[in-house]
Tab-separated table of C-alpha atoms in Angstrom:
chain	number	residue	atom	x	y	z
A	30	UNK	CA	0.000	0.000	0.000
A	31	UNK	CA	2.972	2.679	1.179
A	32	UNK	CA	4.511	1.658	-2.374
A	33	UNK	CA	0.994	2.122	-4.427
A	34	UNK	CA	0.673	5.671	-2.756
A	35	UNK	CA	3.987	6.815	-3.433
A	36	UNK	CA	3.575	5.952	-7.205
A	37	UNK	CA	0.070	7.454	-7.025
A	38	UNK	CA	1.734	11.373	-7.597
A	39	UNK	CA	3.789	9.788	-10.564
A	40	UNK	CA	0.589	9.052	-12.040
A	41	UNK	CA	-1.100	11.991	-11.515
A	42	UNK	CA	1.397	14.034	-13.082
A	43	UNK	CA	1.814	11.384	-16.081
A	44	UNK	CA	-2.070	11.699	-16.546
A	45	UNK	CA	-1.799	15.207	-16.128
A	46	UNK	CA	0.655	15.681	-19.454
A	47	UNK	CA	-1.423	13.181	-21.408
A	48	UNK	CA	-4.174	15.525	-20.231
A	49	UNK	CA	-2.528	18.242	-21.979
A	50	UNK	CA	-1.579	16.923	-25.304
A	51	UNK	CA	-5.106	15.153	-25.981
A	52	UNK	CA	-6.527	18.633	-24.902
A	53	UNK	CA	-4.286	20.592	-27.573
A	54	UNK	CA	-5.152	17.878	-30.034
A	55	UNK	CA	-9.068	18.168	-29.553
A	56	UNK	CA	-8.631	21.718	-29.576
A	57	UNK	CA	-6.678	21.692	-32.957
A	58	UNK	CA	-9.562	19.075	-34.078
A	59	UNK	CA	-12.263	21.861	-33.322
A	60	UNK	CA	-10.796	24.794	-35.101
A	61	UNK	CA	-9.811	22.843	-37.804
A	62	UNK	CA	-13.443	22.175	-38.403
A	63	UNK	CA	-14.527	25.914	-37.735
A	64	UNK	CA	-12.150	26.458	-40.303
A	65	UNK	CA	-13.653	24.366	-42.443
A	66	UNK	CA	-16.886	25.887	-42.197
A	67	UNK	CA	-16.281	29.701	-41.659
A	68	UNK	CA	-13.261	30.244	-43.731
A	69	UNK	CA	-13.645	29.830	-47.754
A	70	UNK	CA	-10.102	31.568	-48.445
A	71	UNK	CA	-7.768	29.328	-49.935
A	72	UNK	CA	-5.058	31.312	-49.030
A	73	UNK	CA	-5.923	31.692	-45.385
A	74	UNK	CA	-7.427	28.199	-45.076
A	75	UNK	CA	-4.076	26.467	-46.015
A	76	UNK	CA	-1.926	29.107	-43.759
A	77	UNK	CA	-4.163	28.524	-40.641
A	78	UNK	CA	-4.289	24.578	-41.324
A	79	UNK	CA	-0.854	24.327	-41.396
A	80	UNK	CA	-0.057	26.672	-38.620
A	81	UNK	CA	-2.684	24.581	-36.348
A	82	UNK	CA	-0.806	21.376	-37.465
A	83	UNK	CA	2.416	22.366	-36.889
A	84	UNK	CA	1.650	24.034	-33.332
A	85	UNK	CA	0.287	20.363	-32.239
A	86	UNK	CA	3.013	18.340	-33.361
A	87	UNK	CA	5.571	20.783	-31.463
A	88	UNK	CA	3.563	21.160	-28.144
A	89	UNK	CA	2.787	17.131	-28.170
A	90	UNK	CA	6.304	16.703	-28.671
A	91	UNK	CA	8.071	18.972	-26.311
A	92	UNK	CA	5.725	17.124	-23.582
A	93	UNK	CA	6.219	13.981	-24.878
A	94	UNK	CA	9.886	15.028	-24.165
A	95	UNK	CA	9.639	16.331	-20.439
A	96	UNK	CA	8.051	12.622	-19.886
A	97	UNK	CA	10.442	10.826	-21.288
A	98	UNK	CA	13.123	12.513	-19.409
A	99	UNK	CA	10.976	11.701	-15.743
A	100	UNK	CA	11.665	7.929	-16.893
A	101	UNK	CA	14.765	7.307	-18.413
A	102	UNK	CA	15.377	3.860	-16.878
A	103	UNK	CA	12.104	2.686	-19.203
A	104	UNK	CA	12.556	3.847	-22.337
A	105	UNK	CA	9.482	1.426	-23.557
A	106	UNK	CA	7.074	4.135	-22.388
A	107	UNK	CA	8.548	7.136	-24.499
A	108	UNK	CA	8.342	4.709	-27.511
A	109	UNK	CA	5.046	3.850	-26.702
A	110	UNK	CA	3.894	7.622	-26.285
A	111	UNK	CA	5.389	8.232	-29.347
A	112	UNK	CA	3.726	5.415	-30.918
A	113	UNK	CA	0.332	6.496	-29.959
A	114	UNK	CA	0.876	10.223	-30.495
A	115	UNK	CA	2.084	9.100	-34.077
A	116	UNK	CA	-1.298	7.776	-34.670
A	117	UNK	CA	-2.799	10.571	-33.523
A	118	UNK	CA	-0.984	13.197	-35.217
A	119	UNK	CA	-1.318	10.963	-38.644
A	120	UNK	CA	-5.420	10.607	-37.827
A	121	UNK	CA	-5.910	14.324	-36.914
A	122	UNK	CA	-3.753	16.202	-39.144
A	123	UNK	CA	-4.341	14.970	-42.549
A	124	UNK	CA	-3.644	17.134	-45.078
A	125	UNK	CA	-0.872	19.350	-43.440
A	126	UNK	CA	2.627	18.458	-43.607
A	127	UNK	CA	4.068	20.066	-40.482
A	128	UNK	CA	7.391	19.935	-41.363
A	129	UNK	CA	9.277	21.986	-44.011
A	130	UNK	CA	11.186	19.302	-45.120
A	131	UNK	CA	7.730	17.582	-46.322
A	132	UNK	CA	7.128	20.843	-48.134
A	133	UNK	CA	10.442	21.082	-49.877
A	134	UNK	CA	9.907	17.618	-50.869
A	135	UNK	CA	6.044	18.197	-52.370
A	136	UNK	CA	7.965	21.768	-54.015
A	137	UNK	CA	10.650	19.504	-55.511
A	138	UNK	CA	8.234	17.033	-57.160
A	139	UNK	CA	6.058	19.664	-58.623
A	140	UNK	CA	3.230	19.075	-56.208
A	141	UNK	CA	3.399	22.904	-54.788
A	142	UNK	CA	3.994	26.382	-56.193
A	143	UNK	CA	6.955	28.003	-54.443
A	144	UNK	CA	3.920	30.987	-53.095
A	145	UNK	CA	2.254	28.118	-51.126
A	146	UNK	CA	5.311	26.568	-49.904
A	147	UNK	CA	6.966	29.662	-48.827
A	148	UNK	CA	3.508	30.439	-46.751
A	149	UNK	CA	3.640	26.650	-45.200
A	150	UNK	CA	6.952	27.234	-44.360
A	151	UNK	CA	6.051	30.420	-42.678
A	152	UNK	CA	3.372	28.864	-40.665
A	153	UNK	CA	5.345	26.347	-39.775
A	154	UNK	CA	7.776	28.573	-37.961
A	155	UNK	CA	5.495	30.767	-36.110
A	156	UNK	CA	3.797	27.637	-35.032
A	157	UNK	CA	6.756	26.255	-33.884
A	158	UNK	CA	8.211	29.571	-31.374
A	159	UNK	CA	3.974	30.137	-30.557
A	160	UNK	CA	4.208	26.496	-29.138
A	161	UNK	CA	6.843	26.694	-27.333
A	162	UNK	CA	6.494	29.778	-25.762
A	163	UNK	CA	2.626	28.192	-24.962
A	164	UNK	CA	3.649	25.651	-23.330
A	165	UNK	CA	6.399	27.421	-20.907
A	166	UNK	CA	3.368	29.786	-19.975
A	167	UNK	CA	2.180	26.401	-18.836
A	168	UNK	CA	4.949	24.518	-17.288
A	169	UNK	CA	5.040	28.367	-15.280
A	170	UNK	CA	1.372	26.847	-13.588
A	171	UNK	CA	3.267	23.969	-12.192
A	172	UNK	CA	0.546	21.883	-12.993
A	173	UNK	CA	2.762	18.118	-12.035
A	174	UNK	CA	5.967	18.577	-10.217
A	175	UNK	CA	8.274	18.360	-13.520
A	176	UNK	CA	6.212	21.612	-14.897
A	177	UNK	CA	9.009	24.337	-14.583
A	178	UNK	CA	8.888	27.883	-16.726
A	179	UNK	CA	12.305	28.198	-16.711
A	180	UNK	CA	12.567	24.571	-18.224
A	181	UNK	CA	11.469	26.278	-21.416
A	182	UNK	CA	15.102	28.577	-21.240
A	183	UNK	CA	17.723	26.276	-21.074
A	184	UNK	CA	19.667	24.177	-23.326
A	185	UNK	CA	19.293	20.913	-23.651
A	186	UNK	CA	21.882	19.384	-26.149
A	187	UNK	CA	20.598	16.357	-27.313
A	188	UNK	CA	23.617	15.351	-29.374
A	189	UNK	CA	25.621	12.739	-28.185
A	190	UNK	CA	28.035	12.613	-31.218
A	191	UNK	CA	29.876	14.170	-33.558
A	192	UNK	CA	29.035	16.612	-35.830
A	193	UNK	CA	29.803	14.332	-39.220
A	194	UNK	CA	27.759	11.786	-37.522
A	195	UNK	CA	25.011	13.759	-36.441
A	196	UNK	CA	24.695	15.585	-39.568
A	197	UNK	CA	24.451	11.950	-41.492
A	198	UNK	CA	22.166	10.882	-38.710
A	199	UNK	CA	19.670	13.147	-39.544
A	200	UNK	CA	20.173	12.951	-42.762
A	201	UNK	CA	19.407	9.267	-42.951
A	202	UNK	CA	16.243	9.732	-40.747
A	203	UNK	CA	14.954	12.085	-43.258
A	204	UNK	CA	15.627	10.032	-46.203
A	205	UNK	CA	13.680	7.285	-44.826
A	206	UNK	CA	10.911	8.180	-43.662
A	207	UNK	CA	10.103	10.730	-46.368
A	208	UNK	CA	10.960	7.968	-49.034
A	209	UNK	CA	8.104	5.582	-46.840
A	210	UNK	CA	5.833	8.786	-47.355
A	211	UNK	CA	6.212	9.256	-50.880
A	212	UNK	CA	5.918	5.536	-51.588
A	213	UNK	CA	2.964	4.654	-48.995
A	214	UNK	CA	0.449	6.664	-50.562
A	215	UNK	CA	-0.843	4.061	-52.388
A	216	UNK	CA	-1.052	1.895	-49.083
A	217	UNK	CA	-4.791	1.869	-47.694
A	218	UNK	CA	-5.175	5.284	-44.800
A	219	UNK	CA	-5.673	3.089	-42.310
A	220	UNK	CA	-2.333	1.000	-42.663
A	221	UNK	CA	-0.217	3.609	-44.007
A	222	UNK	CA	-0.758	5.346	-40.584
A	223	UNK	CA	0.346	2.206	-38.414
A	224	UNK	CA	3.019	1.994	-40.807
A	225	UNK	CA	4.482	5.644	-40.177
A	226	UNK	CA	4.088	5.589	-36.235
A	227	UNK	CA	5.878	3.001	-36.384
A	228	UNK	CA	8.635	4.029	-38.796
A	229	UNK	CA	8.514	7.268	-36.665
A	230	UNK	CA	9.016	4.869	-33.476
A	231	UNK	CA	11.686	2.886	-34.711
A	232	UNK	CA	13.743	6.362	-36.479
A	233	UNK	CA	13.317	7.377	-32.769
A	234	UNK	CA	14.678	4.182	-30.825
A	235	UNK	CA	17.345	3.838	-33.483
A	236	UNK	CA	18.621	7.494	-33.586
A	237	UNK	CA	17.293	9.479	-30.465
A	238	UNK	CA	20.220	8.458	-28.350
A	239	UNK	CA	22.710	10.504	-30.620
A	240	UNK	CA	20.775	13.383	-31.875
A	241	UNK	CA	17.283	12.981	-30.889
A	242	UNK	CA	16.152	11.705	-34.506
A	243	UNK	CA	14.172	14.730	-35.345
A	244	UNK	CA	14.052	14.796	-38.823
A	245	UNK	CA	12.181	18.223	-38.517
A	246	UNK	CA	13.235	21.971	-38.526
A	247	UNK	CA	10.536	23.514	-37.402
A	248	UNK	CA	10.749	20.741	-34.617
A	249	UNK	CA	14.240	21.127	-33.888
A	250	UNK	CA	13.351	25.115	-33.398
A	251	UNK	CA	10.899	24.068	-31.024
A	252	UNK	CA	12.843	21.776	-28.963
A	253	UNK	CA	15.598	23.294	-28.697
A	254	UNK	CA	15.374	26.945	-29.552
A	255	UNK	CA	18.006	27.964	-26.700
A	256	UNK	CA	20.316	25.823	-28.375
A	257	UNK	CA	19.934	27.038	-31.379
A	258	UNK	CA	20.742	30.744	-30.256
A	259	UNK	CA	23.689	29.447	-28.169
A	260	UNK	CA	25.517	27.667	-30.946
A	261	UNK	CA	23.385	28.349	-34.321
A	262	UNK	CA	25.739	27.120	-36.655
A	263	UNK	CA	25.757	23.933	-35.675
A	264	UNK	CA	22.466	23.516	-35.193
A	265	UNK	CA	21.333	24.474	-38.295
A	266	UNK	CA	24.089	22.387	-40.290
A	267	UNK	CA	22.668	19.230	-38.045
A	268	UNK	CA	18.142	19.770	-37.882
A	269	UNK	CA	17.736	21.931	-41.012
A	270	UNK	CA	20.429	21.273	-43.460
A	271	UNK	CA	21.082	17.930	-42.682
A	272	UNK	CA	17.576	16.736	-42.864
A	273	UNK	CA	17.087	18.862	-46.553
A	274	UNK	CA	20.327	17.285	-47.687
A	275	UNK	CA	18.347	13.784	-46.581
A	276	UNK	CA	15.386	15.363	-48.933
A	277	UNK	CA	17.843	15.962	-51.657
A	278	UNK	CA	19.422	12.699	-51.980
A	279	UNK	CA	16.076	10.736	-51.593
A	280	UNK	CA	14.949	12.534	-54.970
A	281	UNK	CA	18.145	12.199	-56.419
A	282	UNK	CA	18.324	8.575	-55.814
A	283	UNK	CA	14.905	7.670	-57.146
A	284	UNK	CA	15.349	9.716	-59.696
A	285	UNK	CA	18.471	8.830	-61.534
A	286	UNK	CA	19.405	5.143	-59.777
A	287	UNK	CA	15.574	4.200	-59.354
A	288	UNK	CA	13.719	5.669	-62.054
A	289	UNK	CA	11.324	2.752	-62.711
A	290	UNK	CA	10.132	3.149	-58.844
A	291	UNK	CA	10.397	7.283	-59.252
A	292	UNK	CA	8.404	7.512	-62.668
A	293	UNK	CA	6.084	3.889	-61.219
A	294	UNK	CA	5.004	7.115	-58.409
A	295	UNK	CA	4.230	9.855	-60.850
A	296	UNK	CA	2.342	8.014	-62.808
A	297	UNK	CA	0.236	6.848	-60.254
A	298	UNK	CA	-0.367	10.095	-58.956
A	299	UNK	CA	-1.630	11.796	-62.208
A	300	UNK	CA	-4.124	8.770	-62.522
């Protein structure tokens, strides 16, 4: 019993976060459907979509990160949060892409004018500083015991190696899982989902020990925005040009060394 009650704060505070994140994610889920409704722009309905997109995926995540530092000794539970919040994000936000690597690589392909990617993009990074600075108003509440304002402030490096390695870390995270996004759209909505949580998942398990496996630069801005204004350079070489060059070489390769898979794509996605 003395060992039930001392876990019993643990769990509020764990039930507290998930609290959080599903409330941000029905929240999203509500004005995405005013928006649907009330706005008839095209211009402002794709800005607002992917603004609302982005801000979930950065505020789930940078939760999803203050819980998996409480429990480092069971690093199941992260993966299984990030699992589920996979799911989620892929369910909820259909239709956004929430990370400006995914834009570059729909820009690249022909599948968006440069206007519209340049206004993702945008979103995408005032989505990404709104969220964090959201969620350190938060953390100031001290809603659970881990909820700290000045959390928000301080730099968290989560490189563990190198900068060569990081940079090709990244860059291999990107390349696979936007070459399983390209290349699952013909897969059924329902499977390609389970199929990208888990990719997601496993780029994490595999990866997040020596940079974090981010794969994202709006995310990385999020995360670790401190970072970034402590040692910029490095940062951006490692979560946005790394991840791009990851981009780059995924076209490149299906392109020229894979064509029959590359041109097997396009042609499905004129039919």
């Amino acid at each position: 019993m003395t060992t039930l009650r001392g876990l019993w704060p643990e769990v509020q505070d764990t039930c507290t976060s998930l609290g959080l994140m599903l409330s941000v994610v029905l929240s999203v889920a509500l004005a995405r459907g005013f928006l649907q409704r009330h706005v008839h722009r095209p211009t402002a309905h794709t800005f607002v979509l992917e603004f609302l997109a982005t801000f979930q995926l950065c505020f789930c995540t940078l939760e999803l990160q203050l819980l998996g530092e409480q429990e480092p000794a069971h690093p199941t539970w992260s993966l299984t949060l990030t699992y589920f919040f996979s799911l989620v994000h892929g369910l909820t936000l259909v239709g956004t892409a929430s990370n400006p690597c995914g834009v570059m690589m729909q820009m690249m392909l022909g599948g968006m004018s440069p206007e519209t990617g340049a206004m993702r993009l945008l979103a995408q990074l005032m989505a990404a500083l709104g969220s964090r600075y959201c969620i350190g108003a938060l953390w100031s509440l001290g809603l659970t015991r881990y909820h700290v304002g000045e959390r928000t402030f301080a730099c968290r490096n989560p490189m563990h190696v190198d900068l060569p390695k990081a940079v090709v870390v990244e860059a291999i995270c990107s390349f696979i899982f936007h070459s399983a996004l390209l290349h699952f759209q013909e897969v059924g909505t329902k499977l390609r989902i389970h199929m990208l949580a888990a990719l997601i998942t496993f780029l994490v398990y595999a990866g997040g020990s020596l940079t974090g496996a981010i794969f994202n630069p709006a995310l990385a801005l999020s995360l670790h925005f401190k970072c970034f204004d402590e040692d910029f350079l490095q940062f951006f070489i490692v979560y946005w040009l790394a991840p791009s060059l990851g981009i780059l070489l995924m076209i490149l390769t299906f392109s020229l060394f894979l064509p029959w898979l590359y041109n097997n794509h396009t042609t499905n996605k004129k039919e």
